[in-house]
Coordinates of C-alpha atoms and ligand atoms in Angstrom, one line a residue:
X212 CA 75.2 82.7 98.6
X213 CA 76.0 82.9 94.9
X214 CA 75.7 86.5 93.6
X215 CA 73.3 87.4 90.8
X216 CA 74.9 88.9 87.7
X217 CA 72.9 91.3 85.6
X218 CA 74.5 92.4 82.3
X219 CA 72.7 95.4 80.8
X220 CA 73.0 97.4 77.6
X221 CA 74.7 100.7 78.5
X222 CA 71.7 102.9 77.5
X223 CA 69.4 100.9 79.8
X224 CA 71.9 100.6 82.7
X225 CA 71.0 103.5 85.0
X226 CA 67.3 103.1 84.5
X227 CA 67.4 99.3 85.2
X228 CA 69.4 99.8 88.4
X229 CA 67.1 102.6 89.5
X230 CA 64.1 100.3 88.9
X231 CA 65.7 97.7 91.1
X232 CA 66.3 100.2 93.9
X233 CA 62.7 101.4 93.7
X234 CA 61.5 97.8 93.9
X235 CA 63.8 97.1 96.9
X236 CA 62.7 100.2 98.7
X237 CA 59.0 99.2 98.3
X238 CA 59.8 95.7 99.5
X239 CA 61.6 96.9 102.7
X240 CA 59.0 99.6 103.4
X241 CA 56.2 97.0 103.1
X242 CA 58.2 94.7 105.4
X243 CA 59.3 97.1 108.1
X244 CA 57.8 100.5 107.4
X245 CA 61.2 102.0 106.4
X246 CA 64.3 101.5 104.2
X247 CA 67.9 102.2 105.1
X248 CA 70.3 102.6 102.3
X249 CA 74.1 103.2 102.2
X250 CA 74.8 105.0 98.9
X251 CA 77.8 104.4 96.6
X252 CA 80.1 107.3 95.8
X253 CA 82.3 107.9 92.8
X254 CA 81.0 108.7 89.3
X255 CA 79.1 105.6 88.2
X256 CA 76.0 106.0 90.5
X257 CA 75.3 109.6 89.4
X258 CA 73.2 108.6 86.4
X259 CA 71.3 106.0 88.5
X260 CA 70.5 108.7 91.2
X261 CA 69.3 111.1 88.5
X262 CA 67.0 108.4 87.1
X263 CA 65.8 107.6 90.6
X264 CA 64.9 111.3 91.1
X265 CA 62.8 111.8 88.0
X266 CA 59.3 110.7 87.0
X267 CA 58.0 108.0 87.1
X268 CA 60.3 106.5 89.7
X269 CA 60.5 109.5 92.0
X270 CA 56.8 109.3 92.6
X271 CA 56.9 105.6 93.3
X272 CA 59.1 105.9 96.4
X273 CA 57.8 106.8 99.8
X274 CA 60.7 109.1 100.4
X275 CA 59.9 110.0 104.1
X276 CA 60.3 106.3 105.0
X277 CA 63.8 106.2 103.5
X278 CA 67.0 106.8 105.5
X279 CA 70.0 107.6 103.3
X280 CA 73.6 107.1 104.4
X281 CA 77.0 107.2 102.6
X282 CA 79.0 104.0 102.2
X283 CA 82.0 106.2 102.2
X284 CA 83.0 109.9 102.0
X285 CA 86.1 111.7 101.0
X286 CA 87.5 113.9 103.8
X287 CA 86.7 117.2 102.1
X288 CA 84.2 120.0 102.6
X289 CA 80.7 119.2 101.4
X290 CA 80.9 121.7 98.6
X291 CA 84.2 120.2 97.3
X292 CA 84.0 118.5 93.8
X293 CA 85.4 115.4 95.4
X294 CA 82.5 115.2 98.0
X295 CA 80.2 112.2 97.6
X296 CA 77.6 114.1 99.5
X297 CA 77.8 116.9 96.9
X298 CA 77.4 114.3 94.1
X299 CA 74.4 112.8 95.9
X300 CA 72.9 116.2 96.6
X301 CA 73.2 117.3 93.0
X302 CA 72.0 114.1 91.3
X303 CA 69.4 112.9 93.8
X304 CA 68.5 115.1 96.7
X305 CA 67.8 118.4 95.0
X306 CA 65.2 116.7 92.8
X307 CA 63.2 114.9 95.5
X308 CA 59.8 116.0 96.8
X309 CA 59.4 117.4 100.3
X310 CA 59.1 115.9 102.8
X311 CA 61.9 113.8 101.5
X312 CA 64.3 111.1 102.9
X313 CA 66.3 111.5 106.1
X314 CA 69.9 112.0 105.1
X315 CA 72.9 111.1 107.3
X316 CA 76.1 112.7 105.9
X317 CA 79.6 112.2 107.3
X318 CA 80.4 115.4 109.2
X319 CA 83.6 116.6 107.4
X320 CA 83.7 119.8 109.3
X321 CA 85.1 117.9 112.3
X322 CA 88.9 118.3 113.0
X323 CA 89.9 115.0 111.3
X324 CA 88.6 111.7 109.8
X325 CA 89.1 109.9 113.1
X326 CA 86.6 112.3 114.7
X327 CA 84.4 112.0 111.6
X328 CA 84.3 108.2 111.8
X329 CA 83.4 108.3 115.5
X330 CA 80.7 110.8 114.9
X331 CA 79.3 108.8 112.0
X332 CA 79.4 105.7 114.1
X333 CA 77.3 107.6 116.7
X334 CA 74.9 108.8 114.0
X335 CA 74.4 105.3 112.7
X336 CA 74.0 103.7 116.2
X337 CA 71.3 106.3 117.0
X338 CA 69.5 105.9 113.7
X339 CA 69.5 102.1 114.0
X340 CA 68.9 102.1 117.8
X341 CA 71.9 99.8 118.2
X342 CA 73.1 98.3 121.4
X343 CA 76.8 98.7 122.4
X344 CA 79.1 97.0 119.8
X345 CA 76.1 96.0 117.7
X346 CA 76.5 96.4 113.9
X347 CA 73.7 98.0 111.8
X348 CA 72.0 95.8 109.2
X349 CA 71.3 98.1 106.2
X350 CA 68.4 97.1 104.0
X351 CA 70.4 98.0 100.9
X352 CA 74.0 98.9 100.2
X353 CA 75.1 100.3 96.9
X354 CA 78.7 99.9 96.0
X355 CA 81.0 100.8 93.1
X356 CA 84.2 99.0 92.2
X357 CA 87.5 100.6 91.3
X358 CA 89.7 99.2 88.6
X359 CA 92.1 98.1 91.4
X360 CA 89.2 96.1 92.9
X361 CA 88.5 98.4 95.8
X362 CA 85.0 99.1 97.0
X363 CA 83.7 101.9 99.2
X364 CA 87.1 103.1 100.6
X365 CA 88.4 99.5 101.3
X366 CA 91.5 99.5 99.2
X367 CA 93.9 96.6 98.4
X368 CA 96.2 95.9 101.3
X369 CA 94.1 98.0 103.7
X370 CA 94.4 97.1 107.4
X371 CA 90.6 97.6 107.4
X372 CA 90.2 94.4 105.5
X373 CA 91.5 92.4 108.5
X374 CA 89.5 94.2 111.1
X375 CA 86.3 92.6 112.2
X376 CA 84.7 95.2 114.5
X377 CA 83.6 98.7 114.1
X378 CA 80.8 100.3 112.1
X379 CA 83.1 102.8 110.1
X380 CA 86.7 103.9 110.1
X381 CA 89.1 106.5 108.6
X382 CA 90.6 105.2 105.4
X383 CA 93.4 106.3 103.0
X384 CA 93.5 105.9 99.3
X385 CA 97.0 104.6 98.6
X386 CA 97.5 106.2 95.2
X387 CA 97.0 109.8 96.3
X388 CA 96.9 109.4 100.1
X389 CA 93.5 111.1 100.1
X390 CA 91.7 110.6 103.4
X391 CA 88.2 109.1 103.7
X392 CA 85.7 107.7 106.1
X393 CA 84.3 104.3 105.1
X394 CA 81.8 101.9 106.4
X395 CA 83.5 98.7 107.5
X396 CA 83.5 95.5 105.6
X397 CA 81.4 93.9 108.3
X398 CA 78.8 96.7 108.1
X399 CA 78.7 96.8 104.3
X400 CA 78.3 93.0 103.9
X401 CA 75.8 92.4 106.6
X402 CA 73.2 94.3 104.5
X403 CA 70.0 92.4 103.5
X404 CA 70.9 93.4 99.9
X405 CA 74.1 94.5 98.2
X406 CA 74.0 96.0 94.7
X407 CA 77.4 96.4 93.0
X408 CA 77.3 98.7 90.0
X409 CA 80.1 98.9 87.4
X410 CA 80.2 100.3 83.9
X411 CA 82.8 100.4 81.1
X412 CA 85.3 98.1 79.4
X413 CA 88.0 99.5 81.7
X414 CA 86.5 97.4 84.5
X415 CA 85.9 94.2 82.5
X416 CA 89.1 92.4 83.5
X417 CA 88.7 93.4 87.1
X418 CA 85.0 92.2 87.1
X419 CA 86.2 88.8 85.8
X420 CA 88.7 88.7 88.7
X421 CA 86.1 89.8 91.2
X422 CA 83.4 87.4 90.2
X423 CA 85.1 84.4 88.5
X424 CA 88.6 84.6 90.0
X425 CA 89.9 83.4 93.4
X426 CA 92.4 86.0 94.4
X427 CA 92.4 86.9 98.1
X428 CA 90.2 89.7 99.5
X429 CA 93.4 91.5 100.6
X430 CA 94.2 92.0 96.9
X431 CA 90.7 92.5 95.6
X432 CA 88.5 93.9 98.4
X433 CA 85.3 93.7 96.2
X434 CA 85.6 89.9 96.7
X435 CA 84.3 90.6 100.2
X436 CA 80.9 89.8 98.6
X437 CA 81.7 86.2 99.4
X438 CA 81.2 87.1 103.1
X439 CA 77.9 88.8 102.5
X440 CA 75.1 87.5 104.7
X441 CA 72.4 88.9 102.3
X442 CA 71.7 88.8 98.6
X443 CA 74.4 90.2 96.3
X444 CA 73.7 91.4 92.8
X445 CA 76.3 92.7 90.3
X446 CA 74.8 95.2 87.9
X447 CA 77.3 95.5 85.0
X448 CA 76.9 97.2 81.6
X449 CA 77.9 95.1 78.6
X450 CA 81.4 96.7 78.7
X451 CA 82.2 95.9 82.3
X452 CA 80.7 92.4 81.9
X453 CA 82.3 91.5 78.5
X454 CA 85.0 89.2 79.9
X455 CA 82.7 87.2 82.2
X456 CA 82.0 83.6 81.2
X457 CA 78.4 84.1 82.0
X458 CA 78.4 86.9 79.5
X459 CA 79.6 84.5 76.9
X460 CA 76.9 82.1 77.9
X461 CA 79.5 79.5 79.0
X462 CA 78.9 79.5 82.7
Ligands
6PG744 C1 84.4 106.6 96.1 C2 83.7 105.3 96.0 C3 84.5 104.3 95.3 C4 83.9 104.1 93.9 C5 84.8 103.4 93.1 C6 84.3 103.4 91.6 O1 84.1 107.3 97.1 O2 85.2 106.8 95.3 O3 83.1 104.8 97.1 O4 84.5 103.0 95.9 O5 82.7 103.5 94.0 O6 86.1 104.0 93.1 O7 84.2 104.7 91.2 P1 83.6 105.1 89.8 O8 82.2 104.8 89.8 O9 84.0 106.6 89.6 O10 84.3 104.2 88.7

Protein backbone atom coordinates (compact mmCIF):
# COMPACT_ATOMS: atom_id res chain seq x y z
CA UNK A 1 0.00 0.00 0.00
CA UNK A 2 1.36 3.44 -0.93
CA UNK A 3 2.24 5.47 2.17
CA UNK A 4 0.66 8.82 2.96
CA UNK A 5 3.06 11.73 3.24
CA UNK A 6 2.18 14.65 5.50
CA UNK A 7 4.56 17.61 5.33
CA UNK A 8 3.91 19.99 8.19
CA UNK A 9 5.22 23.40 9.22
CA UNK A 10 7.68 22.87 12.14
CA UNK A 11 5.63 24.87 14.64
CA UNK A 12 2.53 22.77 13.88
CA UNK A 13 4.33 19.42 13.70
CA UNK A 14 3.99 17.96 17.18
CA UNK A 15 0.38 19.13 17.61
CA UNK A 16 -0.64 17.71 14.25
CA UNK A 17 0.91 14.31 14.99
CA UNK A 18 -0.66 14.33 18.47
CA UNK A 19 -4.07 15.04 16.88
CA UNK A 20 -3.60 12.07 14.53
CA UNK A 21 -2.72 9.82 17.47
CA UNK A 22 -5.81 10.99 19.40
CA UNK A 23 -8.01 10.31 16.37
CA UNK A 24 -6.48 6.85 15.85
CA UNK A 25 -6.94 5.91 19.51
CA UNK A 26 -10.61 6.95 19.32
CA UNK A 27 -11.03 4.89 16.13
CA UNK A 28 -9.53 1.72 17.62
CA UNK A 29 -11.30 2.10 20.98
CA UNK A 30 -14.59 2.50 19.10
CA UNK A 31 -13.79 -0.63 17.05
CA UNK A 32 -12.43 -2.97 19.72
CA UNK A 33 -12.74 -1.28 23.08
CA UNK A 34 -8.99 -0.78 23.40
CA UNK A 35 -5.91 0.60 21.62
CA UNK A 36 -2.44 -0.94 21.65
CA UNK A 37 0.44 1.39 20.78
CA UNK A 38 4.18 0.79 20.35
CA UNK A 39 5.84 4.12 21.13
CA UNK A 40 8.85 5.54 19.29
CA UNK A 41 12.02 6.35 21.19
CA UNK A 42 14.70 8.94 20.49
CA UNK A 43 14.28 12.71 20.70
CA UNK A 44 11.70 13.58 18.02
CA UNK A 45 8.62 12.11 19.72
CA UNK A 46 9.09 14.00 23.04
CA UNK A 47 7.25 17.12 21.85
CA UNK A 48 4.47 14.96 20.38
CA UNK A 49 4.03 13.11 23.70
CA UNK A 50 3.97 16.41 25.59
CA UNK A 51 1.23 17.75 23.30
CA UNK A 52 -0.68 14.49 23.73
CA UNK A 53 -0.51 14.87 27.52
CA UNK A 54 -1.86 18.43 27.76
CA UNK A 55 -5.38 19.85 27.31
CA UNK A 56 -7.42 19.56 25.18
CA UNK A 57 -6.01 16.31 23.78
CA UNK A 58 -5.32 14.67 27.15
CA UNK A 59 -9.02 14.83 27.99
CA UNK A 60 -10.07 13.40 24.62
CA UNK A 61 -8.37 10.05 25.15
CA UNK A 62 -9.88 7.17 27.16
CA UNK A 63 -6.50 6.39 28.71
CA UNK A 64 -7.61 3.30 30.72
CA UNK A 65 -8.40 1.63 27.37
CA UNK A 66 -4.90 2.30 26.03
CA UNK A 67 -1.99 -0.16 26.33
CA UNK A 68 1.44 1.42 25.77
CA UNK A 69 4.53 -0.53 24.74
CA UNK A 70 7.99 0.54 23.53
CA UNK A 71 9.04 -0.11 19.94
CA UNK A 72 12.57 -0.39 21.27
CA UNK A 73 14.53 0.32 24.43
CA UNK A 74 18.16 0.98 25.20
CA UNK A 75 19.67 -1.57 27.58
CA UNK A 76 20.16 0.92 30.43
CA UNK A 77 18.50 1.51 33.82
CA UNK A 78 15.09 3.19 33.57
CA UNK A 79 16.49 6.36 35.21
CA UNK A 80 19.31 6.62 32.67
CA UNK A 81 19.17 9.65 30.36
CA UNK A 82 19.35 7.23 27.41
CA UNK A 83 16.24 5.32 28.53
CA UNK A 84 13.25 5.58 26.20
CA UNK A 85 10.99 4.72 29.14
CA UNK A 86 12.43 7.69 31.06
CA UNK A 87 11.69 9.96 28.06
CA UNK A 88 8.13 8.59 27.76
CA UNK A 89 7.59 8.90 31.53
CA UNK A 90 8.77 12.53 31.62
CA UNK A 91 6.98 13.72 28.47
CA UNK A 92 3.77 11.69 28.56
CA UNK A 93 3.06 9.47 31.56
CA UNK A 94 3.61 11.97 34.40
CA UNK A 95 1.00 14.29 32.89
CA UNK A 96 -1.75 11.73 32.34
CA UNK A 97 -4.84 11.46 34.56
CA UNK A 98 -5.35 8.48 36.84
CA UNK A 99 -6.46 5.80 36.08
CA UNK A 100 -4.20 6.01 33.08
CA UNK A 101 -2.97 3.64 30.38
CA UNK A 102 -1.41 0.25 31.07
CA UNK A 103 2.32 0.60 30.36
CA UNK A 104 4.56 -2.32 29.35
CA UNK A 105 8.22 -1.33 29.74
CA UNK A 106 11.19 -3.50 28.78
CA UNK A 107 12.58 -4.88 32.04
CA UNK A 108 16.19 -3.65 31.89
CA UNK A 109 16.90 -4.89 35.42
CA UNK A 110 17.28 -8.43 34.02
CA UNK A 111 20.83 -9.78 33.56
CA UNK A 112 21.13 -9.02 29.82
CA UNK A 113 19.23 -7.97 26.69
CA UNK A 114 18.63 -11.58 25.68
CA UNK A 115 16.71 -12.13 28.92
CA UNK A 116 15.05 -8.74 28.46
CA UNK A 117 13.83 -9.63 24.97
CA UNK A 118 12.48 -13.00 26.13
CA UNK A 119 10.69 -11.33 29.03
CA UNK A 120 9.25 -8.62 26.74
CA UNK A 121 8.08 -11.30 24.31
CA UNK A 122 6.29 -12.96 27.26
CA UNK A 123 4.72 -9.67 28.38
CA UNK A 124 3.46 -8.96 24.84
CA UNK A 125 2.18 -12.51 24.31
CA UNK A 126 0.20 -12.24 27.53
CA UNK A 127 -1.13 -8.74 26.79
CA UNK A 128 -2.30 -9.81 23.31
CA UNK A 129 -3.36 -13.33 24.45
CA UNK A 130 -1.23 -14.77 21.65
CA UNK A 131 -1.03 -18.43 20.70
CA UNK A 132 2.45 -20.01 20.40
CA UNK A 133 4.51 -18.39 17.60
CA UNK A 134 1.70 -15.90 16.88
CA UNK A 135 2.75 -12.29 16.30
CA UNK A 136 0.91 -9.36 17.93
CA UNK A 137 -0.94 -6.95 15.68
CA UNK A 138 -0.50 -3.51 17.26
CA UNK A 139 -3.17 -0.96 16.47
CA UNK A 140 -0.60 1.81 16.11
CA UNK A 141 3.19 1.81 15.85
CA UNK A 142 5.10 5.10 16.10
CA UNK A 143 8.58 5.10 14.61
CA UNK A 144 11.42 7.56 14.28
CA UNK A 145 14.03 7.36 11.53
CA UNK A 146 17.75 7.85 12.03
CA UNK A 147 19.95 9.75 9.55
CA UNK A 148 21.39 6.35 8.58
CA UNK A 149 17.91 5.06 7.75
CA UNK A 150 17.46 2.89 10.84
CA UNK A 151 14.11 2.63 12.60
CA UNK A 152 13.42 1.34 16.09
CA UNK A 153 16.69 -0.53 16.71
CA UNK A 154 16.80 -2.09 13.26
CA UNK A 155 20.09 -0.77 11.90
CA UNK A 156 21.61 -1.05 8.41
CA UNK A 157 23.17 -4.49 7.92
CA UNK A 158 21.48 -5.89 11.03
CA UNK A 159 20.88 -9.66 11.02
CA UNK A 160 17.43 -8.81 12.43
CA UNK A 161 16.44 -7.53 8.98
CA UNK A 162 16.70 -11.02 7.56
CA UNK A 163 14.87 -12.75 10.38
CA UNK A 164 11.20 -13.47 9.92
CA UNK A 165 10.09 -14.87 13.27
CA UNK A 166 10.07 -13.54 16.77
CA UNK A 167 8.28 -10.67 18.46
CA UNK A 168 11.38 -8.85 19.71
CA UNK A 169 15.13 -9.34 19.91
CA UNK A 170 18.31 -7.94 21.38
CA UNK A 171 19.95 -5.45 19.01
CA UNK A 172 23.20 -3.53 18.83
CA UNK A 173 23.75 -0.03 17.46
CA UNK A 174 26.81 -0.39 15.23
CA UNK A 175 28.30 3.05 15.78
CA UNK A 176 28.63 2.82 19.56
CA UNK A 177 27.91 -0.88 20.16
CA UNK A 178 25.12 0.16 22.56
CA UNK A 179 22.78 -2.72 23.33
CA UNK A 180 19.02 -2.51 22.89
CA UNK A 181 15.86 -4.56 22.71
CA UNK A 182 13.76 -3.97 19.58
CA UNK A 183 10.43 -5.17 18.32
CA UNK A 184 11.04 -7.19 15.19
CA UNK A 185 10.38 -5.94 11.67
CA UNK A 186 7.54 -8.43 11.36
CA UNK A 187 5.93 -7.15 14.58
CA UNK A 188 6.37 -3.47 13.76
CA UNK A 189 5.02 -3.69 10.23
CA UNK A 190 2.06 -5.94 10.92
CA UNK A 191 0.44 -3.03 12.77
CA UNK A 192 -2.89 -1.68 11.58
CA UNK A 193 -1.29 1.78 11.37
CA UNK A 194 2.35 2.88 11.27
CA UNK A 195 3.25 6.53 11.84
CA UNK A 196 6.82 7.53 10.95
CA UNK A 197 7.85 10.88 12.43
CA UNK A 198 10.91 12.83 11.31
CA UNK A 199 11.96 16.45 11.72
CA UNK A 200 14.81 18.62 10.51
CA UNK A 201 16.77 19.24 7.33
CA UNK A 202 19.41 16.79 8.56
CA UNK A 203 17.01 14.00 7.60
CA UNK A 204 15.85 15.42 4.26
CA UNK A 205 18.16 13.38 2.04
CA UNK A 206 17.48 10.20 3.99
CA UNK A 207 13.72 10.80 3.76
CA UNK A 208 14.01 11.11 -0.03
CA UNK A 209 15.97 7.81 -0.12
CA UNK A 210 13.43 6.10 2.17
CA UNK A 211 10.31 7.27 0.35
CA UNK A 212 11.39 7.89 -3.26
CA UNK A 213 14.49 5.74 -3.61
CA UNK A 214 14.86 2.04 -4.23
CA UNK A 215 17.81 0.99 -2.11
CA UNK A 216 17.53 -2.38 -0.40
CA UNK A 217 16.04 -2.66 3.08
CA UNK A 218 19.36 -4.03 4.35
CA UNK A 219 20.87 -0.59 3.63
CA UNK A 220 17.85 1.48 4.67
CA UNK A 221 15.75 -0.42 7.23
CA UNK A 222 13.06 2.28 7.29
CA UNK A 223 12.16 1.05 3.79
CA UNK A 224 10.60 -1.90 5.62
CA UNK A 225 7.44 0.21 5.27
CA UNK A 226 7.02 -1.50 1.91
CA UNK A 227 6.25 -4.75 3.78
CA UNK A 228 3.65 -3.10 6.00
CA UNK A 229 0.30 -4.88 6.02
CA UNK A 230 -1.50 -1.80 7.38
CA UNK A 231 -1.61 1.91 6.60
CA UNK A 232 1.69 3.83 6.67
CA UNK A 233 1.93 7.59 7.13
CA UNK A 234 5.11 9.66 7.09
CA UNK A 235 4.78 12.80 9.20
CA UNK A 236 7.63 15.11 8.20
CA UNK A 237 8.25 18.70 9.05
CA UNK A 238 9.09 20.96 6.09
CA UNK A 239 12.81 20.51 6.80
CA UNK A 240 12.76 16.72 6.69
CA UNK A 241 10.47 16.74 3.67
CA UNK A 242 12.18 19.43 1.62
CA UNK A 243 13.91 17.06 -0.84
CA UNK A 244 10.81 15.04 -1.64
CA UNK A 245 9.33 15.44 -5.11
CA UNK A 246 5.90 15.46 -3.49
CA UNK A 247 7.06 18.47 -1.46
CA UNK A 248 7.96 20.21 -4.71
CA UNK A 249 4.54 19.39 -6.06
CA UNK A 250 6.09 17.28 -8.80
CA UNK A 251 4.98 13.79 -7.74
C1 LIG B 1 15.82 5.03 19.57
C2 LIG B 1 14.77 5.05 18.51
C3 LIG B 1 15.38 5.32 17.19
C4 LIG B 1 15.03 6.76 16.87
C5 LIG B 1 15.81 7.28 15.71
C6 LIG B 1 15.51 8.77 15.48
O1 LIG B 1 15.60 4.36 20.59
O2 LIG B 1 16.81 5.73 19.39
O3 LIG B 1 13.97 4.00 18.49
O4 LIG B 1 14.95 4.50 16.14
O5 LIG B 1 13.63 6.82 16.60
O6 LIG B 1 17.18 7.12 16.01
O7 LIG B 1 15.91 9.44 16.66
P1 LIG B 1 15.67 11.02 16.83
O8 LIG B 1 14.19 11.19 16.95
O9 LIG B 1 16.40 11.35 18.08
O10 LIG B 1 16.22 11.68 15.59
